[in-house]
PDB file of C-alpha atoms in Angstrom:
ATOM      1  CA  UNK M   1     -35.944  14.285  -4.490  1.00 58.00           C
ATOM      2  CA  UNK M   2     -33.434  15.522  -6.996  1.00 54.00           C
ATOM      3  CA  UNK M   3     -30.032  16.244  -5.570  1.00 61.00           C
ATOM      4  CA  UNK M   4     -27.527  18.970  -6.368  1.00 61.00           C
ATOM      5  CA  UNK M   5     -23.840  19.463  -5.894  1.00 60.00           C
ATOM      6  CA  UNK M   6     -22.300  22.881  -5.251  1.00 60.00           C
ATOM      7  CA  UNK M   7     -18.542  23.474  -5.269  1.00 61.00           C
ATOM      8  CA  UNK M   8     -17.275  24.819  -1.983  1.00 64.00           C
ATOM      9  CA  UNK M   9     -15.433  28.175  -2.312  1.00 65.00           C
ATOM     10  CA  UNK M  10     -12.273  27.429  -0.328  1.00 67.00           C
ATOM     11  CA  UNK M  11     -11.293  31.126  -0.545  1.00 69.00           C
ATOM     12  CA  UNK M  12     -14.014  31.695   2.072  1.00 73.00           C
ATOM     13  CA  UNK M  13     -12.317  29.307   4.578  1.00 77.00           C
ATOM     14  CA  UNK M  14     -10.761  30.953   7.629  1.00 80.00           C
ATOM     15  CA  UNK M  15      -7.061  30.320   8.013  1.00 89.00           C
ATOM     16  CA  UNK M  16      -5.658  27.360   9.945  1.00 90.00           C
ATOM     17  CA  UNK M  17      -4.797  28.355  13.575  1.00 93.00           C
ATOM     18  CA  UNK M  18      -1.871  26.795  15.492  1.00 96.00           C
ATOM     19  CA  UNK M  19      -3.139  25.749  18.844  1.00 97.00           C
ATOM     20  CA  UNK M  20      -0.836  24.299  21.601  1.00 98.00           C
ATOM     21  CA  UNK M  21      -2.191  21.825  24.150  1.00 98.00           C
ATOM     22  CA  UNK M  22      -0.441  20.582  27.275  1.00 98.00           C
ATOM     23  CA  UNK M  23      -1.774  17.102  28.342  1.00 97.00           C
ATOM     24  CA  UNK M  24      -0.937  14.127  30.615  1.00 97.00           C
ATOM     25  CA  UNK M  25      -0.561  11.295  28.086  1.00 97.00           C
ATOM     26  CA  UNK M  26       0.676   8.660  30.432  1.00 96.00           C
ATOM     27  CA  UNK M  27       3.464   6.138  29.704  1.00 96.00           C
ATOM     28  CA  UNK M  28       2.485   5.743  26.033  1.00 96.00           C
ATOM     29  CA  UNK M  29       2.911   2.013  25.918  1.00 97.00           C
ATOM     30  CA  UNK M  30       1.161   1.557  22.599  1.00 97.00           C
ATOM     31  CA  UNK M  31       3.878   3.677  20.963  1.00 97.00           C
ATOM     32  CA  UNK M  32       6.233   0.652  21.359  1.00 97.00           C
ATOM     33  CA  UNK M  33       4.194  -1.191  18.628  1.00 97.00           C
ATOM     34  CA  UNK M  34       4.798  -0.208  15.046  1.00 97.00           C
ATOM     35  CA  UNK M  35       1.759  -0.351  12.868  1.00 97.00           C
ATOM     36  CA  UNK M  36       1.990  -1.926   9.348  1.00 97.00           C
ATOM     37  CA  UNK M  37       2.708   0.800   6.692  1.00 96.00           C
ATOM     38  CA  UNK M  38      -0.665   0.151   5.104  1.00 96.00           C
ATOM     39  CA  UNK M  39      -2.372   0.996   8.434  1.00 97.00           C
ATOM     40  CA  UNK M  40       0.054   3.583   9.792  1.00 97.00           C
ATOM     41  CA  UNK M  41      -2.198   6.636   9.610  1.00 96.00           C
ATOM     42  CA  UNK M  42      -5.722   6.025  11.002  1.00 96.00           C
ATOM     43  CA  UNK M  43      -8.253   8.661  11.899  1.00 94.00           C
ATOM     44  CA  UNK M  44      -8.682   8.302  15.633  1.00 96.00           C
ATOM     45  CA  UNK M  45     -11.471   9.309  18.068  1.00 95.00           C
ATOM     46  CA  UNK M  46     -12.453   8.284  21.557  1.00 95.00           C
ATOM     47  CA  UNK M  47     -15.492   9.010  23.769  1.00 93.00           C
ATOM     48  CA  UNK M  48     -17.493   7.471  26.520  1.00 91.00           C
ATOM     49  CA  UNK M  49     -21.069   6.388  26.343  1.00 85.00           C
ATOM     50  CA  UNK M  50     -24.013   8.554  27.654  1.00 73.00           C
ATOM     51  CA  UNK M  51     -23.562   7.074  31.162  1.00 73.00           C
ATOM     52  CA  UNK M  52     -19.851   7.992  31.199  1.00 63.00           C
ATOM     53  CA  UNK M  53     -18.778   4.375  31.649  1.00 83.00           C
ATOM     54  CA  UNK M  54     -17.768   2.404  28.530  1.00 93.00           C
ATOM     55  CA  UNK M  55     -15.032   3.834  26.426  1.00 95.00           C
ATOM     56  CA  UNK M  56     -15.320   3.769  22.564  1.00 95.00           C
ATOM     57  CA  UNK M  57     -12.219   3.955  20.394  1.00 97.00           C
ATOM     58  CA  UNK M  58     -12.752   4.431  16.632  1.00 96.00           C
ATOM     59  CA  UNK M  59      -9.906   3.620  14.348  1.00 97.00           C
ATOM     60  CA  UNK M  60     -10.915   4.640  10.741  1.00 94.00           C
ATOM     61  CA  UNK M  61      -9.340   4.089   7.400  1.00 93.00           C
ATOM     62  CA  UNK M  62     -10.692   4.518   3.846  1.00 86.00           C
ATOM     63  CA  UNK M  63     -10.549   0.681   3.586  1.00 92.00           C
ATOM     64  CA  UNK M  64     -12.558  -0.056   6.759  1.00 93.00           C
ATOM     65  CA  UNK M  65     -12.907   0.662  10.414  1.00 94.00           C
ATOM     66  CA  UNK M  66     -12.010  -1.033  13.709  1.00 97.00           C
ATOM     67  CA  UNK M  67     -14.105  -0.044  16.726  1.00 96.00           C
ATOM     68  CA  UNK M  68     -13.057  -1.078  20.251  1.00 97.00           C
ATOM     69  CA  UNK M  69     -15.274  -0.920  23.314  1.00 96.00           C
ATOM     70  CA  UNK M  70     -13.872  -1.105  26.853  1.00 96.00           C
ATOM     71  CA  UNK M  71     -16.378  -1.609  29.684  1.00 94.00           C
ATOM     72  CA  UNK M  72     -16.678  -3.487  32.979  1.00 91.00           C
ATOM     73  CA  UNK M  73     -16.662  -6.805  31.086  1.00 91.00           C
ATOM     74  CA  UNK M  74     -13.337  -5.961  29.383  1.00 94.00           C
ATOM     75  CA  UNK M  75     -12.483  -4.965  25.821  1.00 95.00           C
ATOM     76  CA  UNK M  76     -14.382  -6.070  22.738  1.00 96.00           C
ATOM     77  CA  UNK M  77     -14.152  -5.084  19.085  1.00 97.00           C
ATOM     78  CA  UNK M  78     -15.796  -5.285  15.725  1.00 96.00           C
ATOM     79  CA  UNK M  79     -15.038  -4.128  12.201  1.00 96.00           C
ATOM     80  CA  UNK M  80     -16.781  -2.126   9.493  1.00 90.00           C
ATOM     81  CA  UNK M  81     -16.149  -2.592   5.835  1.00 87.00           C
ATOM     82  CA  UNK M  82     -17.024  -6.198   5.648  1.00 89.00           C
ATOM     83  CA  UNK M  83     -20.291  -8.159   5.717  1.00 90.00           C
ATOM     84  CA  UNK M  84     -19.328  -9.951   8.922  1.00 93.00           C
ATOM     85  CA  UNK M  85     -18.501  -7.462  11.671  1.00 92.00           C
ATOM     86  CA  UNK M  86     -16.035  -9.961  13.109  1.00 94.00           C
ATOM     87  CA  UNK M  87     -14.198 -10.294   9.830  1.00 95.00           C
ATOM     88  CA  UNK M  88     -11.331  -7.895   9.289  1.00 96.00           C
ATOM     89  CA  UNK M  89     -11.063  -5.890   6.051  1.00 96.00           C
ATOM     90  CA  UNK M  90      -7.262  -6.298   6.220  1.00 97.00           C
ATOM     91  CA  UNK M  91      -4.863  -9.311   5.965  1.00 97.00           C
ATOM     92  CA  UNK M  92      -4.480 -11.467   9.023  1.00 97.00           C
ATOM     93  CA  UNK M  93      -0.942 -10.401   9.825  1.00 97.00           C
ATOM     94  CA  UNK M  94      -1.818  -6.676   9.642  1.00 98.00           C
ATOM     95  CA  UNK M  95      -4.983  -7.175  11.669  1.00 97.00           C
ATOM     96  CA  UNK M  96      -3.118  -9.024  14.504  1.00 97.00           C
ATOM     97  CA  UNK M  97      -0.670  -6.043  14.918  1.00 98.00           C
ATOM     98  CA  UNK M  98      -3.472  -3.479  14.675  1.00 98.00           C
ATOM     99  CA  UNK M  99      -5.557  -5.305  17.318  1.00 98.00           C
ATOM    100  CA  UNK M 100      -2.610  -5.587  19.719  1.00 98.00           C
ATOM    101  CA  UNK M 101      -1.941  -1.869  19.334  1.00 98.00           C
ATOM    102  CA  UNK M 102      -5.564  -0.870  19.655  1.00 98.00           C
ATOM    103  CA  UNK M 103      -6.237  -2.920  22.738  1.00 98.00           C
ATOM    104  CA  UNK M 104      -3.282  -1.308  24.533  1.00 98.00           C
ATOM    105  CA  UNK M 105      -4.284   2.157  23.374  1.00 98.00           C
ATOM    106  CA  UNK M 106      -7.891   1.856  24.581  1.00 98.00           C
ATOM    107  CA  UNK M 107      -6.678   0.732  27.991  1.00 97.00           C
ATOM    108  CA  UNK M 108      -4.226   3.548  28.223  1.00 97.00           C
ATOM    109  CA  UNK M 109      -6.860   6.186  27.344  1.00 97.00           C
ATOM    110  CA  UNK M 110      -9.229   4.564  29.922  1.00 96.00           C
ATOM    111  CA  UNK M 111      -6.589   4.817  32.615  1.00 96.00           C
ATOM    112  CA  UNK M 112      -6.072   8.575  31.938  1.00 95.00           C
ATOM    113  CA  UNK M 113      -9.187   9.714  33.882  1.00 88.00           C
ATOM    114  CA  UNK M 114      -8.844  13.332  32.960  1.00 93.00           C
ATOM    115  CA  UNK M 115      -7.788  13.028  29.361  1.00 96.00           C
ATOM    116  CA  UNK M 116     -11.111  13.282  27.513  1.00 95.00           C
ATOM    117  CA  UNK M 117     -12.335  16.113  29.809  1.00 95.00           C
ATOM    118  CA  UNK M 118      -9.109  17.990  29.210  1.00 97.00           C
ATOM    119  CA  UNK M 119      -9.434  17.647  25.422  1.00 97.00           C
ATOM    120  CA  UNK M 120     -13.075  18.852  25.624  1.00 96.00           C
ATOM    121  CA  UNK M 121     -11.950  21.816  27.765  1.00 97.00           C
ATOM    122  CA  UNK M 122      -9.054  22.581  25.446  1.00 98.00           C
ATOM    123  CA  UNK M 123     -11.505  22.812  22.482  1.00 96.00           C
ATOM    124  CA  UNK M 124     -13.564  25.239  24.531  1.00 97.00           C
ATOM    125  CA  UNK M 125     -10.465  27.395  25.171  1.00 97.00           C
ATOM    126  CA  UNK M 126      -9.763  27.386  21.472  1.00 96.00           C
ATOM    127  CA  UNK M 127     -13.310  28.552  20.673  1.00 93.00           C
ATOM    128  CA  UNK M 128     -12.812  31.447  23.068  1.00 96.00           C
ATOM    129  CA  UNK M 129      -9.818  32.649  21.150  1.00 95.00           C
ATOM    130  CA  UNK M 130      -6.911  31.253  23.275  1.00 97.00           C
ATOM    131  CA  UNK M 131      -3.881  29.718  21.608  1.00 96.00           C
ATOM    132  CA  UNK M 132      -2.577  27.633  24.536  1.00 98.00           C
ATOM    133  CA  UNK M 133      -4.337  25.182  26.907  1.00 98.00           C
ATOM    134  CA  UNK M 134      -2.796  24.070  30.197  1.00 97.00           C
ATOM    135  CA  UNK M 135      -4.879  21.828  32.567  1.00 94.00           C
ATOM    136  CA  UNK M 136      -4.963  22.029  36.267  1.00 92.00           C
ATOM    137  CA  UNK M 137      -3.032  18.936  37.457  1.00 90.00           C
ATOM    138  CA  UNK M 138      -0.935  17.459  40.187  1.00 90.00           C
ATOM    139  CA  UNK M 139       2.799  17.371  39.427  1.00 92.00           C
ATOM    140  CA  UNK M 140       3.270  14.824  36.625  1.00 92.00           C
ATOM    141  CA  UNK M 141       5.019  14.449  33.307  1.00 93.00           C
ATOM    142  CA  UNK M 142       3.156  16.525  30.699  1.00 96.00           C
ATOM    143  CA  UNK M 143       3.546  16.794  26.974  1.00 96.00           C
ATOM    144  CA  UNK M 144       3.097  19.671  24.501  1.00 97.00           C
ATOM    145  CA  UNK M 145       1.139  19.040  21.359  1.00 97.00           C
ATOM    146  CA  UNK M 146       0.792  21.501  18.482  1.00 97.00           C
ATOM    147  CA  UNK M 147      -2.344  21.273  16.441  1.00 96.00           C
ATOM    148  CA  UNK M 148      -3.254  23.117  13.245  1.00 95.00           C
ATOM    149  CA  UNK M 149      -6.966  23.726  13.661  1.00 93.00           C
ATOM    150  CA  UNK M 150      -8.580  23.924  10.297  1.00 87.00           C
ATOM    151  CA  UNK M 151     -10.655  27.080   9.792  1.00 84.00           C
ATOM    152  CA  UNK M 152     -14.402  27.013   9.118  1.00 81.00           C
ATOM    153  CA  UNK M 153     -16.013  28.136   5.887  1.00 79.00           C
ATOM    154  CA  UNK M 154     -17.433  31.603   6.161  1.00 81.00           C
ATOM    155  CA  UNK M 155     -21.238  31.393   5.774  1.00 85.00           C
ATOM    156  CA  UNK M 156     -23.904  34.004   5.716  1.00 88.00           C
ATOM    157  CA  UNK M 157     -26.578  34.066   8.373  1.00 93.00           C
ATOM    158  CA  UNK M 158     -30.008  32.676   7.424  1.00 96.00           C
ATOM    159  CA  UNK M 159     -31.446  35.350   5.089  1.00 95.00           C
ATOM    160  CA  UNK M 160     -34.871  33.760   4.518  1.00 96.00           C
ATOM    161  CA  UNK M 161     -38.088  34.143   6.523  1.00 96.00           C
ATOM    162  CA  UNK M 162     -38.714  32.589   9.925  1.00 96.00           C
ATOM    163  CA  UNK M 163     -36.157  30.415  11.677  1.00 96.00           C
ATOM    164  CA  UNK M 164     -34.124  27.357  10.654  1.00 96.00           C
ATOM    165  CA  UNK M 165     -32.258  24.597  12.419  1.00 95.00           C
ATOM    166  CA  UNK M 166     -30.767  21.321  11.301  1.00 94.00           C
ATOM    167  CA  UNK M 167     -30.677  17.874  12.878  1.00 92.00           C
ATOM    168  CA  UNK M 168     -29.423  14.338  12.135  1.00 88.00           C
ATOM    169  CA  UNK M 169     -31.939  12.026  10.518  1.00 90.00           C
ATOM    170  CA  UNK M 170     -31.988   8.291   9.894  1.00 87.00           C
ATOM    171  CA  UNK M 171     -30.407   7.068   6.684  1.00 85.00           C
ATOM    172  CA  UNK M 172     -27.191   6.201   4.984  1.00 83.00           C
ATOM    173  CA  UNK M 173     -24.253   8.633   4.352  1.00 86.00           C
ATOM    174  CA  UNK M 174     -24.851  10.888   7.432  1.00 86.00           C
ATOM    175  CA  UNK M 175     -27.937  12.802   6.364  1.00 92.00           C
ATOM    176  CA  UNK M 176     -29.254  15.937   8.058  1.00 94.00           C
ATOM    177  CA  UNK M 177     -32.592  17.776   7.665  1.00 96.00           C
ATOM    178  CA  UNK M 178     -32.925  21.521   7.353  1.00 97.00           C
ATOM    179  CA  UNK M 179     -36.064  22.494   9.454  1.00 97.00           C
ATOM    180  CA  UNK M 180     -37.868  25.765   8.981  1.00 97.00           C
ATOM    181  CA  UNK M 181     -40.681  27.688  10.732  1.00 97.00           C
ATOM    182  CA  UNK M 182     -42.185  30.780   9.164  1.00 95.00           C
ATOM    183  CA  UNK M 183     -43.446  32.184  12.501  1.00 94.00           C
ATOM    184  CA  UNK M 184     -40.057  32.212  14.291  1.00 88.00           C
ATOM    185  CA  UNK M 185     -41.185  29.255  16.428  1.00 93.00           C
ATOM    186  CA  UNK M 186     -39.018  26.169  16.870  1.00 95.00           C
ATOM    187  CA  UNK M 187     -38.262  24.952  13.338  1.00 96.00           C
ATOM    188  CA  UNK M 188     -40.402  21.900  12.538  1.00 95.00           C
ATOM    189  CA  UNK M 189     -40.948  21.825   8.792  1.00 96.00           C
ATOM    190  CA  UNK M 190     -38.376  19.906   6.756  1.00 96.00           C
ATOM    191  CA  UNK M 191     -37.557  21.831   3.563  1.00 97.00           C
ATOM    192  CA  UNK M 192     -34.189  20.294   2.500  1.00 97.00           C
ATOM    193  CA  UNK M 193     -31.624  17.736   3.438  1.00 96.00           C
ATOM    194  CA  UNK M 194     -27.887  17.245   3.001  1.00 95.00           C
ATOM    195  CA  UNK M 195     -25.739  14.085   3.056  1.00 94.00           C
ATOM    196  CA  UNK M 196     -22.322  12.806   1.923  1.00 90.00           C
ATOM    197  CA  UNK M 197     -21.831  11.393  -1.526  1.00 88.00           C
ATOM    198  CA  UNK M 198     -20.575   7.866  -0.829  1.00 84.00           C
ATOM    199  CA  UNK M 199     -18.281   7.933  -3.952  1.00 83.00           C
ATOM    200  CA  UNK M 200     -16.699  11.353  -3.608  1.00 83.00           C
ATOM    201  CA  UNK M 201     -17.185  12.217   0.022  1.00 81.00           C
ATOM    202  CA  UNK M 202     -18.521  15.577  -0.974  1.00 86.00           C
ATOM    203  CA  UNK M 203     -21.753  17.097   0.413  1.00 90.00           C
ATOM    204  CA  UNK M 204     -24.969  16.649  -1.661  1.00 92.00           C
ATOM    205  CA  UNK M 205     -28.177  18.517  -1.001  1.00 94.00           C
ATOM    206  CA  UNK M 206     -31.763  18.100  -2.055  1.00 95.00           C
ATOM    207  CA  UNK M 207     -35.038  19.986  -1.501  1.00 96.00           C
ATOM    208  CA  UNK M 208     -38.064  18.364   0.011  1.00 96.00           C
ATOM    209  CA  UNK M 209     -41.140  18.261  -2.309  1.00 95.00           C
ATOM    210  CA  UNK M 210     -43.996  20.730  -1.939  1.00 94.00           C
ATOM    211  CA  UNK M 211     -42.034  23.582  -0.361  1.00 96.00           C
ATOM    212  CA  UNK M 212     -43.399  27.048  -0.840  1.00 96.00           C
ATOM    213  CA  UNK M 213     -40.123  28.845  -1.682  1.00 97.00           C
ATOM    214  CA  UNK M 214     -41.878  32.184  -1.846  1.00 97.00           C
ATOM    215  CA  UNK M 215     -42.881  31.801   1.767  1.00 97.00           C
ATOM    216  CA  UNK M 216     -39.287  30.748   2.574  1.00 97.00           C
ATOM    217  CA  UNK M 217     -38.140  33.983   0.963  1.00 97.00           C
ATOM    218  CA  UNK M 218     -35.138  32.385  -0.660  1.00 97.00           C
ATOM    219  CA  UNK M 219     -34.988  30.287  -3.841  1.00 96.00           C
ATOM    220  CA  UNK M 220     -34.506  26.570  -3.714  1.00 95.00           C
ATOM    221  CA  UNK M 221     -31.027  26.969  -5.224  1.00 94.00           C
ATOM    222  CA  UNK M 222     -29.989  29.650  -2.684  1.00 94.00           C
ATOM    223  CA  UNK M 223     -31.157  27.472   0.272  1.00 96.00           C
ATOM    224  CA  UNK M 224     -29.314  24.398  -0.952  1.00 95.00           C
ATOM    225  CA  UNK M 225     -26.102  26.324  -1.552  1.00 92.00           C
ATOM    226  CA  UNK M 226     -26.386  27.836   1.971  1.00 93.00           C
ATOM    227  CA  UNK M 227     -26.986  24.392   3.386  1.00 94.00           C
ATOM    228  CA  UNK M 228     -23.758  23.076   1.898  1.00 91.00           C
ATOM    229  CA  UNK M 229     -21.666  25.472   4.023  1.00 89.00           C
ATOM    230  CA  UNK M 230     -23.609  24.626   7.200  1.00 90.00           C
ATOM    231  CA  UNK M 231     -23.254  20.876   6.572  1.00 91.00           C
ATOM    232  CA  UNK M 232     -19.564  21.143   5.835  1.00 87.00           C
ATOM    233  CA  UNK M 233     -18.833  23.173   8.984  1.00 84.00           C
ATOM    234  CA  UNK M 234     -20.898  21.156  11.349  1.00 80.00           C
ATOM    235  CA  UNK M 235     -20.915  17.590   9.920  1.00 78.00           C
ATOM    236  CA  UNK M 236     -17.963  17.231   7.512  1.00 79.00           C
ATOM    237  CA  UNK M 237     -15.051  19.257   8.795  1.00 77.00           C
ATOM    238  CA  UNK M 238     -13.559  17.881  12.002  1.00 85.00           C
ATOM    239  CA  UNK M 239     -14.338  19.875  15.085  1.00 88.00           C
ATOM    240  CA  UNK M 240     -11.580  21.407  17.209  1.00 93.00           C
ATOM    241  CA  UNK M 241     -12.268  18.714  19.789  1.00 94.00           C
ATOM    242  CA  UNK M 242     -11.834  15.971  17.135  1.00 93.00           C
ATOM    243  CA  UNK M 243      -8.618  17.496  15.840  1.00 95.00           C
ATOM    244  CA  UNK M 244      -7.128  17.806  19.344  1.00 97.00           C
ATOM    245  CA  UNK M 245      -8.290  14.305  20.151  1.00 97.00           C
ATOM    246  CA  UNK M 246      -6.677  12.868  17.051  1.00 96.00           C
ATOM    247  CA  UNK M 247      -3.340  14.546  17.818  1.00 97.00           C
ATOM    248  CA  UNK M 248      -3.398  13.339  21.463  1.00 98.00           C
ATOM    249  CA  UNK M 249      -4.222   9.678  20.460  1.00 98.00           C
ATOM    250  CA  UNK M 250      -1.564   9.777  17.761  1.00 97.00           C
ATOM    251  CA  UNK M 251       1.054  10.861  20.298  1.00 97.00           C
ATOM    252  CA  UNK M 252      -0.036   8.154  22.782  1.00 98.00           C
ATOM    253  CA  UNK M 253      -0.060   5.535  19.967  1.00 97.00           C
ATOM    254  CA  UNK M 254       3.326   6.576  18.504  1.00 97.00           C
ATOM    255  CA  UNK M 255       1.983   7.827  15.189  1.00 95.00           C
ATOM    256  CA  UNK M 256       4.069  10.537  13.617  1.00 77.00           C
TER     257      UNK M 256
END
C-alpha cells in the first residue's frame, strides 16, 4: 500500500468557541505539589473501565507517558516510552515528584463521584450549542472553568456511491479503516485506511489494493483527501469532552 499526505486547509476550520463549565473539583490537594518545569504541562485524560469500576488516568508528554490505574486493590502505574514499562523515561528526581502528584490526583478524581459524568454531560451541552454548563448538585463549592473548544474542519458529506463508515483497526500509529458498501447496506469492504505519521504526527492515508474506483464513484485521490478530514476530526483533534476533561484535571492538579 502506497501512502499519501495531504495538507489540511486550516481556513476550513470552524472558529474556537469559548465554553464555560461549572464543576465540583473538590479540595484540589494535588495542586499543592509543583511539578518539575520539564513535566509541567502534560496532556491529561481520565476514564473508567467498561464495568465503571477502575479509574484510568493518562499523563502524556512527547517524551513518554505515565498511566495510573486505581481499582479495589489500590493504585498501580506503568510507563510508556521505555522498553521496560516500570522504567521511567525521566530522571529519578522528576519521576518521584510526578508520581506523588499523579497518585494524589487519581485518588481525588476517584473521590469526585459525579465529575466524569458531569464532564461528559457538559460536552453534550456544548454539542447542542450551549455556551455554559451548570450541573445539578447539592450546595457545595463550585468552580468556573473557561475552555476554548477547538473547531472542527469543515468536510463535505460522502459524495461517492453507496455508504461508508470508519472503524479502528489493529496496528501501530492509531490506524482506522474506511469501509464501503455499494448497496447502501452496512459498510463492510475496506477501501482505504488512515494513520498518524510517527515522525510528524500528521495524518497519512493509503488505498487498499484492488479497489474498483469507478464503482466507488470517486477517484482514489479524492477519497484519500476526504478521509484526511474525517480522520482529523474524529481521531486526531481532541473532542470537546477531552478538552473539558483536560481543563478540569489541570485545575485540580494546579497546572496553569
